[in-house]
PDB file of C-alpha atoms in Angstrom:
ATOM      1  CA  MET P   1      78.809  71.443 105.768  1.00  0.00           C
ATOM      2  CA  SER P   2      82.052  72.743 104.399  1.00  0.00           C
ATOM      3  CA  HIS P   3      82.319  74.057 100.742  1.00  0.00           C
ATOM      4  CA  THR P   4      85.223  73.393  98.287  1.00  0.00           C
ATOM      5  CA  ALA P   5      86.889  75.721  96.208  1.00  0.00           C
ATOM      6  CA  ASP P   6      84.334  74.654  93.343  1.00  0.00           C
ATOM      7  CA  GLN P   7      81.478  75.194  95.461  1.00  0.00           C
ATOM      8  CA  ASP P   8      82.327  78.650  96.698  1.00  0.00           C
ATOM      9  CA  PRO P   9      80.453  81.157  94.694  1.00  0.00           C
ATOM     10  CA  GLN P  10      83.164  83.739  95.279  1.00  0.00           C
ATOM     11  CA  ALA P  11      85.666  81.480  93.538  1.00  0.00           C
ATOM     12  CA  ALA P  12      83.383  80.553  90.780  1.00  0.00           C
ATOM     13  CA  GLN P  13      82.805  84.480  90.294  1.00  0.00           C
ATOM     14  CA  HIS P  14      86.655  85.034  90.150  1.00  0.00           C
ATOM     15  CA  ARG P  15      87.272  82.127  87.734  1.00  0.00           C
ATOM     16  CA  LYS P  16      84.417  83.721  85.629  1.00  0.00           C
ATOM     17  CA  PHE P  17      86.310  86.912  85.104  1.00  0.00           C
ATOM     18  CA  LEU P  18      89.618  85.464  84.993  1.00  0.00           C
ATOM     19  CA  ALA P  19      88.157  82.973  82.083  1.00  0.00           C
ATOM     20  CA  ARG P  20      87.170  86.421  80.445  1.00  0.00           C
ATOM     21  CA  ALA P  21      90.646  87.901  80.920  1.00  0.00           C
ATOM     22  CA  LEU P  22      91.983  84.894  79.228  1.00  0.00           C
ATOM     23  CA  GLU P  23      89.428  85.234  76.642  1.00  0.00           C
ATOM     24  CA  LEU P  24      90.247  88.788  75.761  1.00  0.00           C
ATOM     25  CA  ALA P  25      94.134  87.781  75.445  1.00  0.00           C
ATOM     26  CA  ARG P  26      93.388  84.885  73.056  1.00  0.00           C
ATOM     27  CA  ASP P  27      91.402  87.250  71.114  1.00  0.00           C
ATOM     28  CA  ASN P  28      94.136  89.759  71.163  1.00  0.00           C
ATOM     29  CA  VAL P  29      96.621  87.118  70.083  1.00  0.00           C
ATOM     30  CA  VAL P  30      94.532  85.741  67.461  1.00  0.00           C
ATOM     31  CA  HIS P  31      92.691  88.458  65.638  1.00  0.00           C
ATOM     32  CA  GLU P  32      94.751  91.449  66.512  1.00  0.00           C
ATOM     33  CA  GLY P  33      98.381  90.245  66.573  1.00  0.00           C
ATOM     34  CA  GLY P  34      98.895  91.747  70.082  1.00  0.00           C
ATOM     35  CA  ARG P  35     100.566  90.265  73.082  1.00  0.00           C
ATOM     36  CA  PRO P  36      98.610  87.290  75.111  1.00  0.00           C
ATOM     37  CA  PHE P  37      97.274  89.718  77.655  1.00  0.00           C
ATOM     38  CA  GLY P  38      93.801  90.904  78.713  1.00  0.00           C
ATOM     39  CA  ALA P  39      92.492  92.406  82.119  1.00  0.00           C
ATOM     40  CA  VAL P  40      88.755  92.959  83.550  1.00  0.00           C
ATOM     41  CA  LEU P  41      88.064  95.558  85.874  1.00  0.00           C
ATOM     42  CA  VAL P  42      85.447  94.657  88.208  1.00  0.00           C
ATOM     43  CA  ARG P  43      83.200  96.772  90.996  1.00  0.00           C
ATOM     44  CA  ASP P  44      80.495  95.351  92.907  1.00  0.00           C
ATOM     45  CA  GLY P  45      80.449  91.990  90.579  1.00  0.00           C
ATOM     46  CA  GLU P  46      80.111  93.879  87.486  1.00  0.00           C
ATOM     47  CA  ILE P  47      82.643  94.526  84.499  1.00  0.00           C
ATOM     48  CA  ILE P  48      83.335  98.441  84.392  1.00  0.00           C
ATOM     49  CA  ALA P  49      85.861  98.044  81.872  1.00  0.00           C
ATOM     50  CA  GLU P  50      88.327  95.570  79.895  1.00  0.00           C
ATOM     51  CA  GLY P  51      91.590  96.123  78.342  1.00  0.00           C
ATOM     52  CA  VAL P  52      94.155  94.139  76.099  1.00  0.00           C
ATOM     53  CA  ASN P  53      97.649  94.674  75.465  1.00  0.00           C
ATOM     54  CA  THR P  54      97.958  97.287  72.872  1.00  0.00           C
ATOM     55  CA  ILE P  55     101.528  97.861  72.513  1.00  0.00           C
ATOM     56  CA  HIS P  56     101.424  96.175  69.001  1.00  0.00           C
ATOM     57  CA  ILE P  57      99.106  99.183  67.714  1.00  0.00           C
ATOM     58  CA  ASN P  58     101.266 102.227  68.168  1.00  0.00           C
ATOM     59  CA  GLY P  59     104.687 100.941  70.133  1.00  0.00           C
ATOM     60  CA  ASP P  60     103.222 102.662  73.375  1.00  0.00           C
ATOM     61  CA  LEU P  61     105.023 100.788  76.048  1.00  0.00           C
ATOM     62  CA  THR P  62     102.455 101.678  78.711  1.00  0.00           C
ATOM     63  CA  GLY P  63      99.707  99.966  76.501  1.00  0.00           C
ATOM     64  CA  HIS P  64      99.395  97.085  79.148  1.00  0.00           C
ATOM     65  CA  ALA P  65      95.891  95.224  79.356  1.00  0.00           C
ATOM     66  CA  GLU P  66      95.596  96.453  83.210  1.00  0.00           C
ATOM     67  CA  LEU P  67      96.612 100.029  82.269  1.00  0.00           C
ATOM     68  CA  GLU P  68      93.876  99.883  79.462  1.00  0.00           C
ATOM     69  CA  ALA P  69      91.449  98.761  81.598  1.00  0.00           C
ATOM     70  CA  MET P  70      92.217 101.257  84.250  1.00  0.00           C
ATOM     71  CA  ARG P  71      92.646 104.093  81.805  1.00  0.00           C
ATOM     72  CA  ARG P  72      89.117 103.337  80.270  1.00  0.00           C
ATOM     73  CA  ALA P  73      87.412 103.392  83.653  1.00  0.00           C
ATOM     74  CA  THR P  74      88.961 106.311  85.044  1.00  0.00           C
ATOM     75  CA  ILE P  75      88.429 108.454  81.763  1.00  0.00           C
ATOM     76  CA  GLU P  76      84.707 107.566  81.716  1.00  0.00           C
ATOM     77  CA  ALA P  77      84.375 108.367  85.715  1.00  0.00           C
ATOM     78  CA  GLY P  78      86.198 111.550  85.166  1.00  0.00           C
ATOM     79  CA  GLU P  79      88.603 110.959  88.175  1.00  0.00           C
ATOM     80  CA  PRO P  80      91.582 108.808  88.880  1.00  0.00           C
ATOM     81  CA  ARG P  81      90.277 106.724  91.722  1.00  0.00           C
ATOM     82  CA  LEU P  82      89.338 102.811  91.317  1.00  0.00           C
ATOM     83  CA  ASP P  83      88.449 102.237  95.086  1.00  0.00           C
ATOM     84  CA  GLY P  84      86.707  98.939  95.706  1.00  0.00           C
ATOM     85  CA  CYS P  85      87.881  97.514  92.127  1.00  0.00           C
ATOM     86  CA  THR P  86      89.343  94.218  91.460  1.00  0.00           C
ATOM     87  CA  ILE P  87      91.450  93.578  88.329  1.00  0.00           C
ATOM     88  CA  TYR P  88      91.447  90.293  86.909  1.00  0.00           C
ATOM     89  CA  ALA P  89      94.242  89.792  84.494  1.00  0.00           C
ATOM     90  CA  SER P  90      95.349  86.877  82.224  1.00  0.00           C
ATOM     91  CA  GLY P  91      98.927  87.231  83.568  1.00  0.00           C
ATOM     92  CA  HIS P  92     100.783  88.193  86.658  1.00  0.00           C
ATOM     93  CA  PRO P  93     100.762  92.085  86.485  1.00  0.00           C
ATOM     94  CA  CYS P  94     104.302  93.694  85.613  1.00  0.00           C
ATOM     95  CA  PRO P  95     105.449  96.477  88.293  1.00  0.00           C
ATOM     96  CA  MET P  96     104.417  99.320  86.347  1.00  0.00           C
ATOM     97  CA  CYS P  97     100.666  97.761  86.600  1.00  0.00           C
ATOM     98  CA  LEU P  98     101.100  97.107  89.874  1.00  0.00           C
ATOM     99  CA  SER P  99     102.038 100.478  90.969  1.00  0.00           C
ATOM    100  CA  ALA P 100      99.194 102.031  89.005  1.00  0.00           C
ATOM    101  CA  MET P 101      96.752  99.695  90.729  1.00  0.00           C
ATOM    102  CA  TYR P 102      97.983 101.282  94.095  1.00  0.00           C
ATOM    103  CA  LEU P 103      97.912 104.711  92.942  1.00  0.00           C
ATOM    104  CA  ALA P 104      94.080 104.234  91.795  1.00  0.00           C
ATOM    105  CA  GLY P 105      93.359 102.408  94.995  1.00  0.00           C
ATOM    106  CA  VAL P 106      92.335  98.920  93.073  1.00  0.00           C
ATOM    107  CA  SER P 107      91.540  96.766  96.391  1.00  0.00           C
ATOM    108  CA  ALA P 108      92.485  93.093  94.700  1.00  0.00           C
ATOM    109  CA  VAL P 109      94.161  91.417  91.718  1.00  0.00           C
ATOM    110  CA  TYR P 110      93.672  87.837  90.431  1.00  0.00           C
ATOM    111  CA  TYR P 111      95.801  86.688  87.681  1.00  0.00           C
ATOM    112  CA  ALA P 112      95.609  83.270  85.501  1.00  0.00           C
ATOM    113  CA  CYS P 113      99.210  82.890  84.735  1.00  0.00           C
ATOM    114  CA  SER P 114     102.292  83.312  86.899  1.00  0.00           C
ATOM    115  CA  GLN P 115     105.698  84.781  86.299  1.00  0.00           C
ATOM    116  CA  GLU P 116     107.001  81.202  85.876  1.00  0.00           C
ATOM    117  CA  ASP P 117     104.393  80.346  83.231  1.00  0.00           C
ATOM    118  CA  GLY P 118     105.510  83.395  81.248  1.00  0.00           C
ATOM    119  CA  GLU P 119     109.328  83.075  81.553  1.00  0.00           C
ATOM    120  CA  PRO P 120     110.158  80.662  78.793  1.00  0.00           C
ATOM    121  CA  TYR P 121     108.083  82.996  76.359  1.00  0.00           C
ATOM    122  CA  GLY P 122     110.004  85.955  77.563  1.00  0.00           C
ATOM    123  CA  LEU P 123     106.756  87.077  79.194  1.00  0.00           C
ATOM    124  CA  SER P 124     107.947  87.448  82.672  1.00  0.00           C
ATOM    125  CA  SER P 125     108.793  90.745  84.687  1.00  0.00           C
ATOM    126  CA  ALA P 126     110.211  88.762  87.700  1.00  0.00           C
ATOM    127  CA  ASP P 127     113.656  90.467  86.763  1.00  0.00           C
ATOM    128  CA  ILE P 128     112.429  93.730  87.153  1.00  0.00           C
ATOM    129  CA  TYR P 129     110.636  93.024  90.634  1.00  0.00           C
ATOM    130  CA  ARG P 130     114.017  91.748  91.646  1.00  0.00           C
ATOM    131  CA  GLU P 131     115.821  94.779  90.426  1.00  0.00           C
ATOM    132  CA  LEU P 132     113.247  96.581  92.317  1.00  0.00           C
ATOM    133  CA  THR P 133     114.142  95.215  95.850  1.00  0.00           C
ATOM    134  CA  LEU P 134     117.729  96.102  95.451  1.00  0.00           C
ATOM    135  CA  PRO P 135     118.913  99.535  96.990  1.00  0.00           C
ATOM    136  CA  ALA P 136     119.010 102.530  94.386  1.00  0.00           C
ATOM    137  CA  PRO P 137     122.446 102.568  94.163  1.00  0.00           C
ATOM    138  CA  GLN P 138     122.712  98.874  93.348  1.00  0.00           C
ATOM    139  CA  ARG P 139     120.113  98.964  90.586  1.00  0.00           C
ATOM    140  CA  GLN P 140     120.976  99.058  86.667  1.00  0.00           C
ATOM    141  CA  LEU P 141     118.969 102.112  86.197  1.00  0.00           C
ATOM    142  CA  GLN P 142     121.260 105.174  87.408  1.00  0.00           C
ATOM    143  CA  MET P 143     118.894 107.229  89.927  1.00  0.00           C
ATOM    144  CA  GLU P 144     119.916 110.314  91.175  1.00  0.00           C
ATOM    145  CA  TYR P 145     118.335 113.018  93.424  1.00  0.00           C
ATOM    146  CA  LEU P 146     119.464 116.638  92.140  1.00  0.00           C
ATOM    147  CA  PRO P 147     117.709 119.264  93.906  1.00  0.00           C
ATOM    148  CA  LEU P 148     116.988 122.676  92.292  1.00  0.00           C
ATOM    149  CA  ALA P 149     115.860 125.687  94.429  1.00  0.00           C
ATOM    150  CA  GLU P 150     112.716 126.061  92.324  1.00  0.00           C
ATOM    151  CA  GLY P 151     111.525 122.580  92.245  1.00  0.00           C
ATOM    152  CA  PRO P 152     109.591 122.523  95.667  1.00  0.00           C
ATOM    153  CA  ALA P 153     107.734 125.728  94.551  1.00  0.00           C
ATOM    154  CA  LEU P 154     105.939 123.638  92.072  1.00  0.00           C
ATOM    155  CA  TYR P 155     104.347 121.463  94.644  1.00  0.00           C
ATOM    156  CA  ARG P 156     103.460 124.789  96.671  1.00  0.00           C
ATOM    157  CA  ASP P 157     101.707 126.161  93.679  1.00  0.00           C
ATOM    158  CA  TRP P 158      99.954 122.988  92.984  1.00  0.00           C
ATOM    159  CA  GLN P 159      98.425 122.909  96.566  1.00  0.00           C
ATOM    160  CA  ALA P 160      97.721 126.657  96.529  1.00  0.00           C
ATOM    161  CA  ARG P 161      95.664 126.091  93.170  1.00  0.00           C
ATOM    162  CA  LYS P 162      94.077 122.964  94.558  1.00  0.00           C
ATOM    163  CA  ASP P 163      92.985 124.693  97.851  1.00  0.00           C
ATOM    164  CA  ARG P 164      91.427 127.596  95.802  1.00  0.00           C
ATOM    165  CA  GLU P 165      89.189 125.118  93.757  1.00  0.00           C
TER     166      GLU P 165
END
């Protein structure tokens, strides 16, 4: 007997966590006046952290829902790794959030609203994703490597300190 997506328990669990992310996003808009983004961080089927977009609170442009959830989880754990975790986000993660997920070792991400869904409302980062596909010299943001002789010593000092710990 084959299972449809509606009968698949794993799909039902994904939908449950995505529904929670959407609920957080809606509450953020309605009760806090924030942007419509919520995120749920899950490990082994349990929610370990949640976040909403907090840019409206203090102007911190890194206050994205996914980063807020990851920040809470890593601070509580006292270490920056989130291996084996899944993020459920109300919207398609921006490149900053996606990069943080890679850096933290997040295993999967599911999102409820696409870039196309957000585009009419100015809530898409598709243009940044496109920009990042260009070679550095063709991007709008100027980026140049200007080596200083003392620069690499910082890395050696960090490694030496890490080796002593």
